CSV table of C-alpha atoms and ligand atoms in Angstrom, one decimal:
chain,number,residue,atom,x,y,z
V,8,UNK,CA,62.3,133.3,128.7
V,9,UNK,CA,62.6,134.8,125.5
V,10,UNK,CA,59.5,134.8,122.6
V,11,UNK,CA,61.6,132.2,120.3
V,12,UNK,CA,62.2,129.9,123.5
V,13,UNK,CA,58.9,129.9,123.9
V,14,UNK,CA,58.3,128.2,120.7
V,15,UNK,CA,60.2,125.4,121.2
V,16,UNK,CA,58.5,122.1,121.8
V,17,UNK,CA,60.0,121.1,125.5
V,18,UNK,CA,59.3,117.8,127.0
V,19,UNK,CA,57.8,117.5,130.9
V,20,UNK,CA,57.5,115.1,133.3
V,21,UNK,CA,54.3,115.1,135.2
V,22,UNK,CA,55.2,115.0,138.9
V,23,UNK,CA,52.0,115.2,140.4
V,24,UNK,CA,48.4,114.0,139.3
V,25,UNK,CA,45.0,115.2,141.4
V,26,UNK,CA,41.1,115.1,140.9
V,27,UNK,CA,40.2,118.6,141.5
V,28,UNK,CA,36.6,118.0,140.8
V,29,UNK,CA,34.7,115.1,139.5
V,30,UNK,CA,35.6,116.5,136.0
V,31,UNK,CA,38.9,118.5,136.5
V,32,UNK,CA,42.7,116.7,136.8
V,33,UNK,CA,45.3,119.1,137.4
V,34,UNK,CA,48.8,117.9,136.6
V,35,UNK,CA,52.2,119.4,137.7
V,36,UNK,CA,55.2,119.4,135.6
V,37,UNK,CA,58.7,119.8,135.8
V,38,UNK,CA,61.4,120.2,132.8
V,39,UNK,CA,62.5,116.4,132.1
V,40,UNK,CA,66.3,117.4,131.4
V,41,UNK,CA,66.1,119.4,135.2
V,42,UNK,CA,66.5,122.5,133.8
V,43,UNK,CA,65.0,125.7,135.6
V,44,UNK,CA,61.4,126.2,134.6
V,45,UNK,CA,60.4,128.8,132.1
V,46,UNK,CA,58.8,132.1,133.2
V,47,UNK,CA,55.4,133.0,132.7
V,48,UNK,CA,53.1,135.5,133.6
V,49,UNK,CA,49.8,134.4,135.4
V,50,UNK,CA,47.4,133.8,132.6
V,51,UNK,CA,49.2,132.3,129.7
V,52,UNK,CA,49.0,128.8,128.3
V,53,UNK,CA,50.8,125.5,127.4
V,54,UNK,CA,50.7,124.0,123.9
V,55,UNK,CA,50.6,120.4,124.0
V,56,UNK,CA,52.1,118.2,121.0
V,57,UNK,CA,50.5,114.4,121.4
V,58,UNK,CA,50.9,111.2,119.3
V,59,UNK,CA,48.2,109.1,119.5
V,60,UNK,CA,47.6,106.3,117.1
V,61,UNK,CA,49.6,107.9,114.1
V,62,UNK,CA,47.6,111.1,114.7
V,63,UNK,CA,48.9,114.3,116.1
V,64,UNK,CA,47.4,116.6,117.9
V,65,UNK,CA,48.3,120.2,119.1
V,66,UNK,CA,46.1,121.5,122.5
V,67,UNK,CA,46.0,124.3,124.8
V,68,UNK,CA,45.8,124.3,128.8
V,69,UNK,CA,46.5,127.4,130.6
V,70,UNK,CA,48.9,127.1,133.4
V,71,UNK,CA,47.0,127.0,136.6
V,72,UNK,CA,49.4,128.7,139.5
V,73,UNK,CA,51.1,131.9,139.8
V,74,UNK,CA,54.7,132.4,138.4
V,75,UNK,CA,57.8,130.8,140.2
V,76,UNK,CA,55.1,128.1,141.8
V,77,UNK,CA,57.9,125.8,142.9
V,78,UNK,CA,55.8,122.8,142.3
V,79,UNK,CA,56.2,123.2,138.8
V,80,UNK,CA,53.7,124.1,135.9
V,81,UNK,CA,49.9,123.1,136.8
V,82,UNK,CA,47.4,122.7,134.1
V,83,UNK,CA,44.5,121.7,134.7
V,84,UNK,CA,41.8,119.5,132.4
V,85,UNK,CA,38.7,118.5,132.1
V,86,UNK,CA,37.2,115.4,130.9
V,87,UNK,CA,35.3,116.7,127.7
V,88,UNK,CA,32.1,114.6,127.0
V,89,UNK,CA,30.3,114.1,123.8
V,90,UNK,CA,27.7,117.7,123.7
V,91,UNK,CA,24.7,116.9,124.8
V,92,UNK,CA,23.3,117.8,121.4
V,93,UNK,CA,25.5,115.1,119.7
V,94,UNK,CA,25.5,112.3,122.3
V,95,UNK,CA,26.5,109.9,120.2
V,96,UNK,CA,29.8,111.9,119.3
V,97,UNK,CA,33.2,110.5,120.4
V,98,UNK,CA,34.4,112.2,124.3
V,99,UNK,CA,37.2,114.9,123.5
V,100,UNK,CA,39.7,112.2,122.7
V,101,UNK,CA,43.0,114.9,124.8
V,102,UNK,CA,41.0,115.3,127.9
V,103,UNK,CA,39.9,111.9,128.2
V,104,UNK,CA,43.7,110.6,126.8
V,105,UNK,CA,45.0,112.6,129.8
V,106,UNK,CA,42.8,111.8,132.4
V,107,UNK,CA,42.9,107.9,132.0
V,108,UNK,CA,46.1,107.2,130.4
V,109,UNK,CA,49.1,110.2,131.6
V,110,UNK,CA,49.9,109.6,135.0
V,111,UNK,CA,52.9,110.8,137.4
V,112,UNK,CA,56.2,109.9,135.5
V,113,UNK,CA,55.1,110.3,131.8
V,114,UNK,CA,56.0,113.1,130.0
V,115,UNK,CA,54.5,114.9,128.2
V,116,UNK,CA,55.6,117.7,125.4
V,117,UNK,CA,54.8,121.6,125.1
V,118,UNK,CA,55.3,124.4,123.9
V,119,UNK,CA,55.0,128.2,125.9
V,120,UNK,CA,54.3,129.9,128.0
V,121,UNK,CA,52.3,132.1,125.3
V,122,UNK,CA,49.5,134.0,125.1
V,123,UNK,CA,48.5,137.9,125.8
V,124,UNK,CA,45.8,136.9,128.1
V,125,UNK,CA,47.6,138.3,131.2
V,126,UNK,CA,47.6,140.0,134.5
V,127,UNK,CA,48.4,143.3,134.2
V,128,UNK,CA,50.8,143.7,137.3
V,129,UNK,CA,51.4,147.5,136.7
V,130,UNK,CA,48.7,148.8,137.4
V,131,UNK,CA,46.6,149.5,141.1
V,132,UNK,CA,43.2,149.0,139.9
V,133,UNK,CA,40.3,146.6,141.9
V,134,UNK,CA,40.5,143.4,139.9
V,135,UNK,CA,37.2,141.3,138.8
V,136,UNK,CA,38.0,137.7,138.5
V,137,UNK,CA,34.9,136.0,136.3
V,138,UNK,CA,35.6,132.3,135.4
V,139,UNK,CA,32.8,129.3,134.7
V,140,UNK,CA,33.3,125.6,134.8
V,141,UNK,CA,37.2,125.0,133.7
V,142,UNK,CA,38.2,128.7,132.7
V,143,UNK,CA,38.9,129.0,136.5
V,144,UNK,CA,42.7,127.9,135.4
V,145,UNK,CA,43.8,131.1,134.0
V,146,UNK,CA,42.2,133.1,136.7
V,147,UNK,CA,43.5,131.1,139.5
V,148,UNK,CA,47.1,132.3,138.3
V,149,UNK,CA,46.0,135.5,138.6
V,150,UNK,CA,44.2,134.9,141.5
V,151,UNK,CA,47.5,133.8,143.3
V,152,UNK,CA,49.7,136.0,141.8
V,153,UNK,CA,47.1,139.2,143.4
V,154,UNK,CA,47.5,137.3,146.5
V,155,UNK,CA,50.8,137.3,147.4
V,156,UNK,CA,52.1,140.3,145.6
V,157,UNK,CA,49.9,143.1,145.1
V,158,UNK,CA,47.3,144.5,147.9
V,159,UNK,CA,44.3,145.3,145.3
V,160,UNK,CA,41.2,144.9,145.9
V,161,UNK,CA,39.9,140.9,144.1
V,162,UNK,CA,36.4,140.1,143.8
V,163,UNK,CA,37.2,136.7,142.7
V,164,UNK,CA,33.7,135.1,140.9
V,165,UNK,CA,33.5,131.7,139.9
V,166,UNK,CA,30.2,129.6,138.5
V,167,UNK,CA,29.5,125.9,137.8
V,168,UNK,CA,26.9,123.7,138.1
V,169,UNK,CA,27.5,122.1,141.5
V,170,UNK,CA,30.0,121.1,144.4
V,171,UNK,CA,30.9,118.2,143.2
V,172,UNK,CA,32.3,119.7,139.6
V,173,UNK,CA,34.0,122.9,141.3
V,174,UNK,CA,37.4,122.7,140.7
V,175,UNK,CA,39.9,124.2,143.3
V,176,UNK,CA,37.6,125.3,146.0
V,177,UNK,CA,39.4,124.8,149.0
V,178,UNK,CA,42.6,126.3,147.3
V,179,UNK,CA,40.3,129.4,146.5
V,180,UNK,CA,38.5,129.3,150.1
V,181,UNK,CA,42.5,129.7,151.6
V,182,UNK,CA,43.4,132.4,149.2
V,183,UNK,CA,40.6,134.5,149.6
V,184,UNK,CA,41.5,134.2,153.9
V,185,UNK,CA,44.7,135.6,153.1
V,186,UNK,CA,43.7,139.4,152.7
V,187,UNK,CA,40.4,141.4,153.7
V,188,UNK,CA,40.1,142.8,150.3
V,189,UNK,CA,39.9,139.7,148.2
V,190,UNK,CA,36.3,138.1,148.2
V,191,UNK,CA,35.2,135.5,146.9
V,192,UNK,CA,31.5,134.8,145.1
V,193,UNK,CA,30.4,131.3,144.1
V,194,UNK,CA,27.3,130.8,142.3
V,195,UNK,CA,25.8,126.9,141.8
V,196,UNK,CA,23.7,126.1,138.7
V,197,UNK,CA,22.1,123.3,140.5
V,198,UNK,CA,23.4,122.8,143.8
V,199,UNK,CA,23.5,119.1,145.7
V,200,UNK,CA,21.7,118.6,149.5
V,201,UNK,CA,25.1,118.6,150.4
V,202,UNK,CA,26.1,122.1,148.4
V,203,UNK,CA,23.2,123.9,150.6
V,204,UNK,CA,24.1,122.1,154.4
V,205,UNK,CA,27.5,123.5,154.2
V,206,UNK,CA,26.1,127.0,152.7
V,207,UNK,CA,28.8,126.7,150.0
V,208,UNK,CA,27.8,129.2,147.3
V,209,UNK,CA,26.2,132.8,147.1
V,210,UNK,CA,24.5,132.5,144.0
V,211,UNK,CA,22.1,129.3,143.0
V,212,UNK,CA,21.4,129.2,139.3
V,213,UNK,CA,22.6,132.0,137.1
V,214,UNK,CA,24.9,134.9,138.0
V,215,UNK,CA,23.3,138.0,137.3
V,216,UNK,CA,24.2,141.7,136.9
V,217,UNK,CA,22.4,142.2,140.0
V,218,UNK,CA,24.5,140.2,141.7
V,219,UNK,CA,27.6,142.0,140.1
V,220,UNK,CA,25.4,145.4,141.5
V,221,UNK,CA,25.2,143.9,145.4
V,222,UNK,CA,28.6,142.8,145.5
V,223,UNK,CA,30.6,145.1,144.3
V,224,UNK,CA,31.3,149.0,145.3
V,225,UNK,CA,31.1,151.7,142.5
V,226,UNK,CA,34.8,151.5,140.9
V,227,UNK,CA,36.9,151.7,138.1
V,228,UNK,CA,37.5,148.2,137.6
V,229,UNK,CA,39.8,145.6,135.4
V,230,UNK,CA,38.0,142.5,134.7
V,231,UNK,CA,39.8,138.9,133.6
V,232,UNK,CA,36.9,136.7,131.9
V,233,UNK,CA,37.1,133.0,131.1
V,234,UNK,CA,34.2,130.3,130.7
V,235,UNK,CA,31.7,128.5,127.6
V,236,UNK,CA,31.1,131.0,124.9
V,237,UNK,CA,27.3,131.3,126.4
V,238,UNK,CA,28.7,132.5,130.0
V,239,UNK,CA,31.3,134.9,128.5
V,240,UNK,CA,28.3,136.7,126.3
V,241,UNK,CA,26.8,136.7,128.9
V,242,UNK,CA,29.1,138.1,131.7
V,243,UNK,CA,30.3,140.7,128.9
V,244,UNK,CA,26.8,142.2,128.3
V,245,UNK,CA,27.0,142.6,132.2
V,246,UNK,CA,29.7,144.5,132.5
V,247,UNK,CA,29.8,146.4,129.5
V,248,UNK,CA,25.6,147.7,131.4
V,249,UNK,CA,27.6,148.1,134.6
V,250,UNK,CA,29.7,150.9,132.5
V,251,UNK,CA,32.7,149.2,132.6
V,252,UNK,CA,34.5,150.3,129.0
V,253,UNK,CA,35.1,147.9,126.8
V,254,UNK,CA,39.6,147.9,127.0
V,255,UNK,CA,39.3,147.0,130.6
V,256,UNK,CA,37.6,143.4,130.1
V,257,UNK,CA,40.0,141.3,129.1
V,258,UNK,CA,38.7,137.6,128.3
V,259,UNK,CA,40.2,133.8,126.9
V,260,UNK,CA,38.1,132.0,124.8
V,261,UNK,CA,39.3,128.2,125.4
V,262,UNK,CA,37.2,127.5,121.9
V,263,UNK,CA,36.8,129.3,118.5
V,264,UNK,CA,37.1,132.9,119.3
V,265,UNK,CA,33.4,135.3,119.3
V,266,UNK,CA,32.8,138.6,119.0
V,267,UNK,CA,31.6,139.5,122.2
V,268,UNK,CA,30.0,143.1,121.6
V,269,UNK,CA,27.2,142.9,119.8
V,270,UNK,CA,25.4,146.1,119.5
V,271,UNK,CA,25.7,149.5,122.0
V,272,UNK,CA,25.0,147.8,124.6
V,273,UNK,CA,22.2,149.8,126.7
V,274,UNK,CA,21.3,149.5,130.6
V,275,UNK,CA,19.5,145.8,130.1
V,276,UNK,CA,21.1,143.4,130.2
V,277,UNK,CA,20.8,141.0,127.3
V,278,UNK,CA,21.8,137.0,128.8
V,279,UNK,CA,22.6,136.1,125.0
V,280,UNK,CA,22.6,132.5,123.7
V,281,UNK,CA,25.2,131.3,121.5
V,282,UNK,CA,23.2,131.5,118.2
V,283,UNK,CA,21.8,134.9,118.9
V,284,UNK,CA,24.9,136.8,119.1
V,285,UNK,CA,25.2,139.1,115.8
V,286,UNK,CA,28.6,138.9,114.0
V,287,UNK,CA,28.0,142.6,112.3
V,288,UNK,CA,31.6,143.7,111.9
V,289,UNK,CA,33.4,145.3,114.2
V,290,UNK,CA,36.5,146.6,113.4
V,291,UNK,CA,36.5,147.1,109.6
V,292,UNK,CA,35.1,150.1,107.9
V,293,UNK,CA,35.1,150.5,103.9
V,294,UNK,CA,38.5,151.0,102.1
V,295,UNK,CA,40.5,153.8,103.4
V,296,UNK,CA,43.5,156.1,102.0
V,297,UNK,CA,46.0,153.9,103.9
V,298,UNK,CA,46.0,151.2,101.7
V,299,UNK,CA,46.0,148.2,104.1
V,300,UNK,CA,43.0,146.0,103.1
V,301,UNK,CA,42.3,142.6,103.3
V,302,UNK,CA,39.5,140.7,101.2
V,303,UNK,CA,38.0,137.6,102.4
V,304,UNK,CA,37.2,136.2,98.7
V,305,UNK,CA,33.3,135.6,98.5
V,306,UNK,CA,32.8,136.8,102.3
V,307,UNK,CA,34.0,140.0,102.2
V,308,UNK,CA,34.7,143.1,100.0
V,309,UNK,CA,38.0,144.7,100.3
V,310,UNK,CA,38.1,145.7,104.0
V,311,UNK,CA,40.6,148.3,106.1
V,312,UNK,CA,42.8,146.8,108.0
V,313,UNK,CA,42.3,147.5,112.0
V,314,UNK,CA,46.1,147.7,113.2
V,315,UNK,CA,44.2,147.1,116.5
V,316,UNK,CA,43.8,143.5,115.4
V,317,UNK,CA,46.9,141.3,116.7
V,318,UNK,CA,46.6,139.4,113.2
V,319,UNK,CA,44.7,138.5,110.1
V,320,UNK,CA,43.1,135.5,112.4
V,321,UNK,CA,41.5,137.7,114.7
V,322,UNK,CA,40.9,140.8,111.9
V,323,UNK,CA,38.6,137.6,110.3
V,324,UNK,CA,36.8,136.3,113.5
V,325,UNK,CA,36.0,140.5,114.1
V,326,UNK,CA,34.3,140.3,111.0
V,327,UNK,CA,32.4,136.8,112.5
V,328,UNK,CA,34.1,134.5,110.1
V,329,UNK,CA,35.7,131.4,111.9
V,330,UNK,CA,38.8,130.4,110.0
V,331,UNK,CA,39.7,127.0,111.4
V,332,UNK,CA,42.9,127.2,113.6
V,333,UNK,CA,44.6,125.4,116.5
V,334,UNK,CA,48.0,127.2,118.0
V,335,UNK,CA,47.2,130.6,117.0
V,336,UNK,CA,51.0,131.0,117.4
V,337,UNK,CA,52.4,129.8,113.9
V,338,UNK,CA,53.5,126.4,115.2
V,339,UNK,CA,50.9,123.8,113.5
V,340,UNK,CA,49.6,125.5,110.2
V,341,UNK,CA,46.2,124.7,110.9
V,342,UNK,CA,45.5,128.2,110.0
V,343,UNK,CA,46.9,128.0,106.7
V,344,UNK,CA,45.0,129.8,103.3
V,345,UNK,CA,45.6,131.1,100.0
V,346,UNK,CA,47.4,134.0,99.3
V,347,UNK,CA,45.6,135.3,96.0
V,348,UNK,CA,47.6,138.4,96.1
V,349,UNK,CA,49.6,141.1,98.0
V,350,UNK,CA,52.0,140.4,100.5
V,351,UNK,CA,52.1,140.1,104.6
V,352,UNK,CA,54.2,139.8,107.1
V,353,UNK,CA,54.7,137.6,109.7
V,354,UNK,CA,54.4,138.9,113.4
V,355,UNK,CA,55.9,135.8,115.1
V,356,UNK,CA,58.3,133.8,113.0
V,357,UNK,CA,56.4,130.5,111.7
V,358,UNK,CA,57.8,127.3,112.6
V,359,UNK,CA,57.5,125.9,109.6
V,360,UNK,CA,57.5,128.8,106.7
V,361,UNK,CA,53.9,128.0,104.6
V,362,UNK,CA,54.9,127.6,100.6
V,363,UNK,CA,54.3,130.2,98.1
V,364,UNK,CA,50.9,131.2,97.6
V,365,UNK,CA,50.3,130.5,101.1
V,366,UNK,CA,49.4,131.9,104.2
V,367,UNK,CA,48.8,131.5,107.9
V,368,UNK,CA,46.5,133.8,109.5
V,369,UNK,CA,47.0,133.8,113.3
V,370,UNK,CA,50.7,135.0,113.1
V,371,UNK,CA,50.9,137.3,110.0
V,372,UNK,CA,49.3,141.0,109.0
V,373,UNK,CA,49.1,142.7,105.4
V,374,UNK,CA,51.3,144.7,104.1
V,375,UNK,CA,49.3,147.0,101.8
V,376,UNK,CA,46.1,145.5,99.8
V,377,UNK,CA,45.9,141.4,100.4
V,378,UNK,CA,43.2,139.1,98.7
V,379,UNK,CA,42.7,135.6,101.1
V,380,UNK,CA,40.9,132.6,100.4
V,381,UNK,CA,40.1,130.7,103.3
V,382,UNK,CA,40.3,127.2,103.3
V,383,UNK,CA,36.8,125.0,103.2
U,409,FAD,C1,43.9,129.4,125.1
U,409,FAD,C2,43.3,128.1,125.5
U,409,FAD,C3,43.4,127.6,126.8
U,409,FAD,C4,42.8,126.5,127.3
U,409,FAD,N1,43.0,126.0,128.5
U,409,FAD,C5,42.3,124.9,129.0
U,409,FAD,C6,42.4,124.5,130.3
U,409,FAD,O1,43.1,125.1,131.2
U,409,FAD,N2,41.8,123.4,130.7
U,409,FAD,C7,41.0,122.6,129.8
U,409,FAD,O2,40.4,121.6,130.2
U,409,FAD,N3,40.9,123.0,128.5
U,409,FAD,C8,41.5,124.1,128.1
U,409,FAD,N4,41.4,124.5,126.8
U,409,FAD,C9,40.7,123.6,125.8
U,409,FAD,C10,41.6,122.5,125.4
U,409,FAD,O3,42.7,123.0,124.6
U,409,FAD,C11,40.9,121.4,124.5
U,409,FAD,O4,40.2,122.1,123.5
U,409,FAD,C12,40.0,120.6,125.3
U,409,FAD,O5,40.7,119.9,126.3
U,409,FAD,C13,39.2,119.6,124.4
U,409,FAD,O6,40.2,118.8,123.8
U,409,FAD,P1,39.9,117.2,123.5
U,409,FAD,O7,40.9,116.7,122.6
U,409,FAD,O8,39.6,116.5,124.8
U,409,FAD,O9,38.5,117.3,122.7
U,409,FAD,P2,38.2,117.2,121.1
U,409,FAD,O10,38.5,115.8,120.7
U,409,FAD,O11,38.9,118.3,120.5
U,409,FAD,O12,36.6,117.3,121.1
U,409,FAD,C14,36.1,118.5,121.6
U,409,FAD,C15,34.6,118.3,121.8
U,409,FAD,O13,33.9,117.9,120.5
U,409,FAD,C16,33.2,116.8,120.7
U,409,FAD,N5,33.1,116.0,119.5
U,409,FAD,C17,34.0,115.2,119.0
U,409,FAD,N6,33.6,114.7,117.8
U,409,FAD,C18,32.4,115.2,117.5
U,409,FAD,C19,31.5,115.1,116.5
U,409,FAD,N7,31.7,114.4,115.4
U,409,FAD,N8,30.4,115.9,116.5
U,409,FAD,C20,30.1,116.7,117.6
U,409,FAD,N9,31.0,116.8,118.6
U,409,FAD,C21,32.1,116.1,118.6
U,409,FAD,C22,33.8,116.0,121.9
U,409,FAD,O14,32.9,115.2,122.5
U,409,FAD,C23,34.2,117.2,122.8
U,409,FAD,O15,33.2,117.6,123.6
U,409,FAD,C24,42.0,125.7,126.3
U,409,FAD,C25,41.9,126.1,125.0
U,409,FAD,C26,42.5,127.3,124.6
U,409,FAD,C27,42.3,127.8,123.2
């Protein structure tokens, strides 16, 4: 499928509906018009267009199964509920719309497969697997894809609070039996009575670098991370104080992106909260002599451009600012700012070109000195 295909809104029937956990629904989708389904490699995503209520909403859900699955696409969702720290807060108003009300025969509307969160097939290195709670999805592509065409070593490592809310465990379970080198480590937050009679995880409470240290041989490994911000600052710090460099962990936030390293990371390992993580730039140094810079007006002084950066969205998150967004693919314009002055250029086509004046972050870089306002 080519890049511009992907950007087309297609609609989908769902042809199959499960539970997967007492949280997690998977559905399976086929093209409505019965046209072959598009290619994607095992990690990318779905972007979902709803109408509900005169409102419209854009959202993301990986695609859960290998490439050329001939069931069809699988996402999987889970039913957000209010934060504990704001229970009075409204339940996540897609999840919830897709658990109780899409069911086998609707269709449903999405763009994709995008996203750079993928397998990379070409090369022979032992594979890490890390995923908590619902950011199993992604992984379990990969996980299958491993399976049945490559004979790497997996460590496949999965956490979540107990039996009853892990998603795809017997799917896993038949995987993993598929090949001696592909193991898989479950660790349970709280497990039930039932969790410990049928001795079904390794791990009770929280996965630690220990762990990582007793389970896995001394290699030179790639690791695919997914899970709550807390988890993946977590599992990072890990790694990174197991010596594993920082361009072989490859992670999907399914929220606002974090920066993940915080400082040189030593041989402790530091379980970070969410509040504690320090957003000290990055990427950015002071103004340079190649004349890309980008000002963040009253956040930032004029910084140089990292050409590392995919785009001006995720040059701003490296310098811990959180820019609101939604597709980061140019399809909704949630991402779009003022343009004070200079001039970018757009890396994926938008969908809908922003005015004048205007910008949108998670698709475009500079093009010499810029000056951005973000929007409130
Ligand atoms: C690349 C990517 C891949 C993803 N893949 C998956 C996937 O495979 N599976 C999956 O389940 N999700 C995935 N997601 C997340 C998904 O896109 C949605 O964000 C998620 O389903 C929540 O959407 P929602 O509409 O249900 O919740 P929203 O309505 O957006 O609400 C989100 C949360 O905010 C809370 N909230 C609402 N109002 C308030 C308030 N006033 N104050 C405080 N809190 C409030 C809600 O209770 C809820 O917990 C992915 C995201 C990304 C970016």
């Amino acid at each position: 499928m080519s890049a511009s295909d992907a950007r087309q809104f297609k609609r989908y029937k769902v042809v199959a509906k499960t539970a997967e956990s007492a949280c997690i629904t998977s559905f399976v989708l086929q093209p409505e018009d019965g046209s072959a389904l598009p290619t994607w490699q095992p990690g990318q995503y779905l972007i979902f267009k709803f109408d509900l209520e005169g409102q419209s909403y854009l959202r993301h859900y990986s695609i859960a199964a290998a490439p050329g699955n001939p069931a069809g696409l699988r996402i999987a969702v889970k039913r957000e509920a209010a934060p504990a720290e704001f229970p009075d807060a409204p339940a996540g108003v897609i999840s919830q719309h897709m658990h109780d009300t899409v069911h086998v025969g609707d269709t449903l509307v999405a763009a994709g497969p995008l996203g750079d969160f993928v397998l990379n097939q070409n090369s022979e290195r032992p594979v890490l697997l890390i995923s908590g709670g619902v950011g199993v999805t992604p992984v379990l592509a990969m996980l299958q894809q491993l399976v049945q065409h490559s004979d790497r070593r997996v460590d496949f490592i999965h956490g979540c609070q107990d039996g009853n809310l892990h998603a795809f465990a017997s799917e896993v379970q038949a995987l993993v039996a598929q090949r001696a080198n592909v193991h898989s480590h479950l660790c349970y937050l709280t497990p039930t009575d039932t969790d410990r009679q049928h001795a079904a995880f390794k791990v009770e409470g929280l996965l630690t670098r220990e762990h990582l240290q007793s389970w896995l041989p001394l290699d030179d490994y790639e690791c695919y991370v997914c899970g709550p911000t807390p988890f993946m600052q977590a599992v990072w710090q890990m790694l990174r104080s197991l010596g594993i460099a920082q361009d072989r962990i490859h992670y999907e936030f399914f929220g606002t992106a974090t920066v993940l390293e915080k400082e040189p990371v030593g041989s402790e390992v530091a379980v970070a909260d969410e509040a504690s993580v320090s957003v000290t730039p990055t990427t950015a140094q002071a103004v340079d002599a190649s004349g890309e810079t980008v000002e963040f007006v009253g956040k930032t002084s004029a910084l140089a451009w990292d050409p590392a950066q995919p785009s001006l969205l995720d040059f701003a998150e490296a310098q811990g600012l959180e820019p609101y967004f939604n597709c980061r693919s140019g399809l909704c314009n949630s991402c779009m700012c003022t343009l004070v002055s200079g001039e970018v250029e757009y890396v994926e086509e938008p969908l809908d070109m922003p005015p004048e004046g205007k910008v949108l972050l998670c698709c475009s870089k500079p093009r010499g000195a810029v000056v951005i306002e973000l929007a409130e």
